[in-house]
């Protein structure tokens, strides 16, 4: 596998849909990296299974390009939510058992947890940079504005990331024009929609349950449905 992990939906047109999560061990040996991958891919799994169980028509569960903006945007934003949820409660009293167990992923003491949460924040930021670079590569190279080699040179110079790393993270996405921007563009929009829903007295859980269960429409339709 080229990516750090992948979630594959199986039997999603049957009464017993399943989600199979895989990860690449040599890319996920660090705990925080593994958590980031699992959170991202598990978001896909919940999306695929709930959609299969609750969407109004089997046609809304068909695998295809219409899945990409919603499920990738959702998973992109879930990475942000995951570390941010820990940052919001670390060092606080009166936590629930679930919250205390969650913080133990980052260490046993408040000091250890705070350091690890900052590291998780950095991990998330790095992958956000990578997703934006993939989107730029997709547009600039596939539109013929620059060669892939030229893109790697400039991206490496501006970010400090090695050309070898950037090659591995960007090259395979060139075969699917439009896929990579779904992370960066639709992920940010998904986060905005979630924040708007919470501001209207909704909850993060309710919003994401709705988003995960409605099936896969064109993104403009998804956007409109998530605003209501």
Tab-separated table of C-alpha atoms in Angstrom:
chain	number	residue	atom	x	y	z
A	1	UNK	CA	0.000	0.000	0.000
A	2	UNK	CA	1.168	3.522	-0.788
A	3	UNK	CA	-1.003	5.285	1.782
A	4	UNK	CA	-0.761	4.981	5.550
A	5	UNK	CA	-4.107	3.202	5.678
A	6	UNK	CA	-7.328	2.502	3.844
A	7	UNK	CA	-10.914	1.620	4.672
A	8	UNK	CA	-12.730	-0.663	2.243
A	9	UNK	CA	-16.506	-1.076	2.306
A	10	UNK	CA	-17.820	-4.532	1.499
A	11	UNK	CA	-21.354	-5.904	1.178
A	12	UNK	CA	-22.666	-2.327	1.280
A	13	UNK	CA	-25.655	-3.200	-0.905
A	14	UNK	CA	-26.729	-5.980	1.467
A	15	UNK	CA	-28.428	-6.023	4.869
A	16	UNK	CA	-25.045	-6.572	6.579
A	17	UNK	CA	-22.589	-3.941	5.322
A	18	UNK	CA	-19.057	-4.152	6.672
A	19	UNK	CA	-16.065	-1.888	6.820
A	20	UNK	CA	-12.526	-3.279	6.687
A	21	UNK	CA	-9.729	-1.021	7.902
A	22	UNK	CA	-6.131	-1.626	6.831
A	23	UNK	CA	-2.974	0.282	7.660
A	24	UNK	CA	0.585	0.181	6.403
A	25	UNK	CA	2.675	-0.884	9.366
A	26	UNK	CA	5.962	0.720	8.335
A	27	UNK	CA	4.200	4.085	7.950
A	28	UNK	CA	2.234	3.905	11.195
A	29	UNK	CA	4.727	2.648	13.758
A	30	UNK	CA	4.489	5.857	15.838
A	31	UNK	CA	1.437	5.979	18.114
A	32	UNK	CA	0.274	9.452	17.078
A	33	UNK	CA	0.626	8.618	13.390
A	34	UNK	CA	-1.333	5.411	13.907
A	35	UNK	CA	-4.088	7.309	15.743
A	36	UNK	CA	-4.279	9.851	12.951
A	37	UNK	CA	-4.638	7.110	10.332
A	38	UNK	CA	-7.188	5.141	12.358
A	39	UNK	CA	-9.320	8.241	13.025
A	40	UNK	CA	-9.302	9.163	9.341
A	41	UNK	CA	-10.097	5.689	8.054
A	42	UNK	CA	-12.603	4.882	10.800
A	43	UNK	CA	-14.503	8.004	9.736
A	44	UNK	CA	-14.838	6.436	6.293
A	45	UNK	CA	-16.017	3.183	7.838
A	46	UNK	CA	-18.782	4.833	9.844
A	47	UNK	CA	-19.810	6.803	6.772
A	48	UNK	CA	-19.986	3.734	4.520
A	49	UNK	CA	-21.844	1.531	6.996
A	50	UNK	CA	-24.387	4.116	8.168
A	51	UNK	CA	-25.072	5.143	4.590
A	52	UNK	CA	-25.666	1.531	3.632
A	53	UNK	CA	-28.018	1.037	6.572
A	54	UNK	CA	-30.006	4.271	6.458
A	55	UNK	CA	-29.825	6.011	3.076
A	56	UNK	CA	-33.131	6.154	1.226
A	57	UNK	CA	-31.982	4.236	-1.851
A	58	UNK	CA	-29.275	1.653	-2.637
A	59	UNK	CA	-28.267	3.922	-5.506
A	60	UNK	CA	-26.998	6.389	-2.917
A	61	UNK	CA	-24.460	3.796	-1.735
A	62	UNK	CA	-22.832	3.007	-5.051
A	63	UNK	CA	-19.064	3.395	-4.984
A	64	UNK	CA	-17.949	6.171	-7.296
A	65	UNK	CA	-16.751	9.758	-7.598
A	66	UNK	CA	-19.741	11.173	-5.691
A	67	UNK	CA	-18.435	9.525	-2.511
A	68	UNK	CA	-15.197	11.462	-2.559
A	69	UNK	CA	-16.104	15.039	-1.477
A	70	UNK	CA	-18.259	13.981	1.473
A	71	UNK	CA	-16.322	11.053	2.880
A	72	UNK	CA	-12.858	12.539	2.324
A	73	UNK	CA	-13.898	15.956	3.569
A	74	UNK	CA	-15.461	14.370	6.629
A	75	UNK	CA	-12.369	12.283	7.422
A	76	UNK	CA	-10.105	15.283	6.873
A	77	UNK	CA	-12.021	17.274	9.452
A	78	UNK	CA	-12.254	14.356	11.879
A	79	UNK	CA	-8.479	14.408	12.297
A	80	UNK	CA	-8.767	18.007	13.512
A	81	UNK	CA	-11.618	17.171	15.893
A	82	UNK	CA	-9.698	14.268	17.399
A	83	UNK	CA	-6.709	16.158	18.809
A	84	UNK	CA	-8.760	19.285	19.482
A	85	UNK	CA	-11.137	17.308	21.705
A	86	UNK	CA	-8.163	16.315	23.863
A	87	UNK	CA	-6.824	19.884	23.972
A	88	UNK	CA	-10.224	21.088	25.208
A	89	UNK	CA	-10.247	18.836	28.291
A	90	UNK	CA	-6.617	18.256	29.309
A	91	UNK	CA	-5.939	19.528	32.820
A	92	UNK	CA	-9.644	19.912	33.632
A	93	UNK	CA	-11.459	18.372	36.573
A	94	UNK	CA	-14.842	16.663	36.600
A	95	UNK	CA	-14.150	14.595	33.489
A	96	UNK	CA	-16.217	11.560	32.553
A	97	UNK	CA	-14.691	8.076	32.537
A	98	UNK	CA	-14.635	8.169	28.737
A	99	UNK	CA	-12.774	11.481	28.710
A	100	UNK	CA	-10.209	10.227	31.220
A	101	UNK	CA	-9.587	7.072	29.200
A	102	UNK	CA	-9.257	9.135	26.055
A	103	UNK	CA	-6.587	11.352	27.611
A	104	UNK	CA	-4.610	8.268	28.653
A	105	UNK	CA	-3.837	7.759	24.968
A	106	UNK	CA	-1.594	10.800	25.334
A	107	UNK	CA	0.083	9.903	28.625
A	108	UNK	CA	-0.511	9.321	32.323
A	109	UNK	CA	0.173	12.807	33.676
A	110	UNK	CA	-1.173	16.186	32.623
A	111	UNK	CA	2.316	17.235	31.552
A	112	UNK	CA	2.766	14.136	29.367
A	113	UNK	CA	-0.695	14.576	27.897
A	114	UNK	CA	-0.147	18.243	27.068
A	115	UNK	CA	3.115	17.492	25.271
A	116	UNK	CA	1.594	14.613	23.327
A	117	UNK	CA	-1.449	16.664	22.331
A	118	UNK	CA	0.848	19.369	20.956
A	119	UNK	CA	2.659	16.650	19.017
A	120	UNK	CA	-0.699	15.391	17.700
A	121	UNK	CA	-1.518	18.944	16.653
A	122	UNK	CA	1.759	19.132	14.726
A	123	UNK	CA	1.055	15.741	13.138
A	124	UNK	CA	-2.356	17.002	12.005
A	125	UNK	CA	-0.886	20.224	10.653
A	126	UNK	CA	1.757	18.346	8.674
A	127	UNK	CA	-0.891	16.175	7.030
A	128	UNK	CA	-2.980	19.246	6.270
A	129	UNK	CA	0.008	20.707	4.455
A	130	UNK	CA	0.401	17.421	2.549
A	131	UNK	CA	-3.293	17.412	1.530
A	132	UNK	CA	-3.039	20.992	0.276
A	133	UNK	CA	0.129	20.126	-1.642
A	134	UNK	CA	-1.661	17.172	-3.242
A	135	UNK	CA	-4.468	19.498	-4.302
A	136	UNK	CA	-2.010	22.004	-5.784
A	137	UNK	CA	-0.153	19.215	-7.571
A	138	UNK	CA	-3.415	17.861	-8.969
A	139	UNK	CA	-4.420	21.210	-10.441
A	140	UNK	CA	-1.054	22.529	-11.577
A	141	UNK	CA	0.269	19.330	-13.167
A	142	UNK	CA	-2.957	18.009	-14.683
A	143	UNK	CA	-3.743	21.459	-16.102
A	144	UNK	CA	-0.305	21.559	-17.697
A	145	UNK	CA	0.800	24.643	-15.782
A	146	UNK	CA	4.026	22.961	-14.664
A	147	UNK	CA	5.702	19.576	-14.797
A	148	UNK	CA	5.608	17.181	-11.870
A	149	UNK	CA	9.382	17.578	-11.447
A	150	UNK	CA	9.043	21.376	-11.297
A	151	UNK	CA	6.252	21.048	-8.750
A	152	UNK	CA	8.386	18.812	-6.514
A	153	UNK	CA	11.290	21.256	-6.693
A	154	UNK	CA	9.178	24.235	-5.665
A	155	UNK	CA	7.124	22.387	-3.041
A	156	UNK	CA	10.254	21.009	-1.398
A	157	UNK	CA	11.908	24.421	-1.343
A	158	UNK	CA	8.864	26.127	0.170
A	159	UNK	CA	7.964	23.489	2.784
A	160	UNK	CA	11.275	21.885	3.713
A	161	UNK	CA	9.818	18.444	2.957
A	162	UNK	CA	12.046	16.177	0.891
A	163	UNK	CA	11.319	15.556	-2.762
A	164	UNK	CA	11.279	11.821	-2.023
A	165	UNK	CA	8.544	12.284	0.582
A	166	UNK	CA	6.526	14.591	-1.686
A	167	UNK	CA	6.832	12.180	-4.603
A	168	UNK	CA	5.398	9.365	-2.504
A	169	UNK	CA	2.534	11.508	-1.242
A	170	UNK	CA	1.541	13.191	-4.517
A	171	UNK	CA	2.364	10.980	-7.479
A	172	UNK	CA	-0.359	8.328	-7.178
A	173	UNK	CA	-3.093	10.976	-6.950
A	174	UNK	CA	-2.289	12.338	-10.405
A	175	UNK	CA	-4.185	9.395	-11.894
A	176	UNK	CA	-7.440	10.659	-10.330
A	177	UNK	CA	-7.874	14.336	-11.223
A	178	UNK	CA	-10.094	16.106	-8.712
A	179	UNK	CA	-9.665	13.536	-5.954
A	180	UNK	CA	-6.944	15.280	-3.966
A	181	UNK	CA	-8.720	18.679	-3.736
A	182	UNK	CA	-11.631	16.907	-2.001
A	183	UNK	CA	-9.465	16.652	1.120
A	184	UNK	CA	-8.398	20.272	1.328
A	185	UNK	CA	-11.375	22.140	-0.150
A	186	UNK	CA	-14.344	20.023	0.912
A	187	UNK	CA	-12.719	19.196	4.245
A	188	UNK	CA	-12.611	22.873	5.194
A	189	UNK	CA	-16.182	23.339	4.000
A	190	UNK	CA	-17.327	20.301	5.993
A	191	UNK	CA	-15.803	21.827	9.117
A	192	UNK	CA	-17.656	25.086	8.478
A	193	UNK	CA	-20.949	23.229	8.110
A	194	UNK	CA	-20.337	21.345	11.363
A	195	UNK	CA	-19.560	24.568	13.224
A	196	UNK	CA	-22.715	26.182	11.847
A	197	UNK	CA	-24.817	23.216	12.979
A	198	UNK	CA	-23.366	23.321	16.501
A	199	UNK	CA	-23.941	27.086	16.664
A	200	UNK	CA	-27.644	26.402	15.995
A	201	UNK	CA	-27.844	24.290	19.188
A	202	UNK	CA	-26.994	21.038	17.455
A	203	UNK	CA	-24.278	18.602	18.510
A	204	UNK	CA	-21.191	17.335	16.729
A	205	UNK	CA	-22.485	13.772	17.071
A	206	UNK	CA	-25.909	14.563	15.587
A	207	UNK	CA	-24.403	16.469	12.667
A	208	UNK	CA	-21.961	13.711	11.784
A	209	UNK	CA	-24.564	10.983	12.166
A	210	UNK	CA	-26.781	12.844	9.701
A	211	UNK	CA	-23.897	13.409	7.287
A	212	UNK	CA	-22.737	9.793	7.478
A	213	UNK	CA	-26.182	8.282	6.990
A	214	UNK	CA	-27.638	10.299	4.110
A	215	UNK	CA	-25.836	8.565	1.245
A	216	UNK	CA	-23.645	9.993	-1.491
A	217	UNK	CA	-25.094	12.855	-3.502
A	218	UNK	CA	-23.231	15.369	-5.660
A	219	UNK	CA	-21.331	17.674	-3.302
A	220	UNK	CA	-23.541	20.696	-3.983
A	221	UNK	CA	-26.559	18.641	-2.874
A	222	UNK	CA	-24.711	17.346	0.202
A	223	UNK	CA	-23.769	20.911	1.128
A	224	UNK	CA	-27.363	22.078	0.847
A	225	UNK	CA	-28.723	19.131	2.860
A	226	UNK	CA	-26.187	19.673	5.628
A	227	UNK	CA	-27.297	23.283	6.023
A	228	UNK	CA	-30.855	22.272	6.942
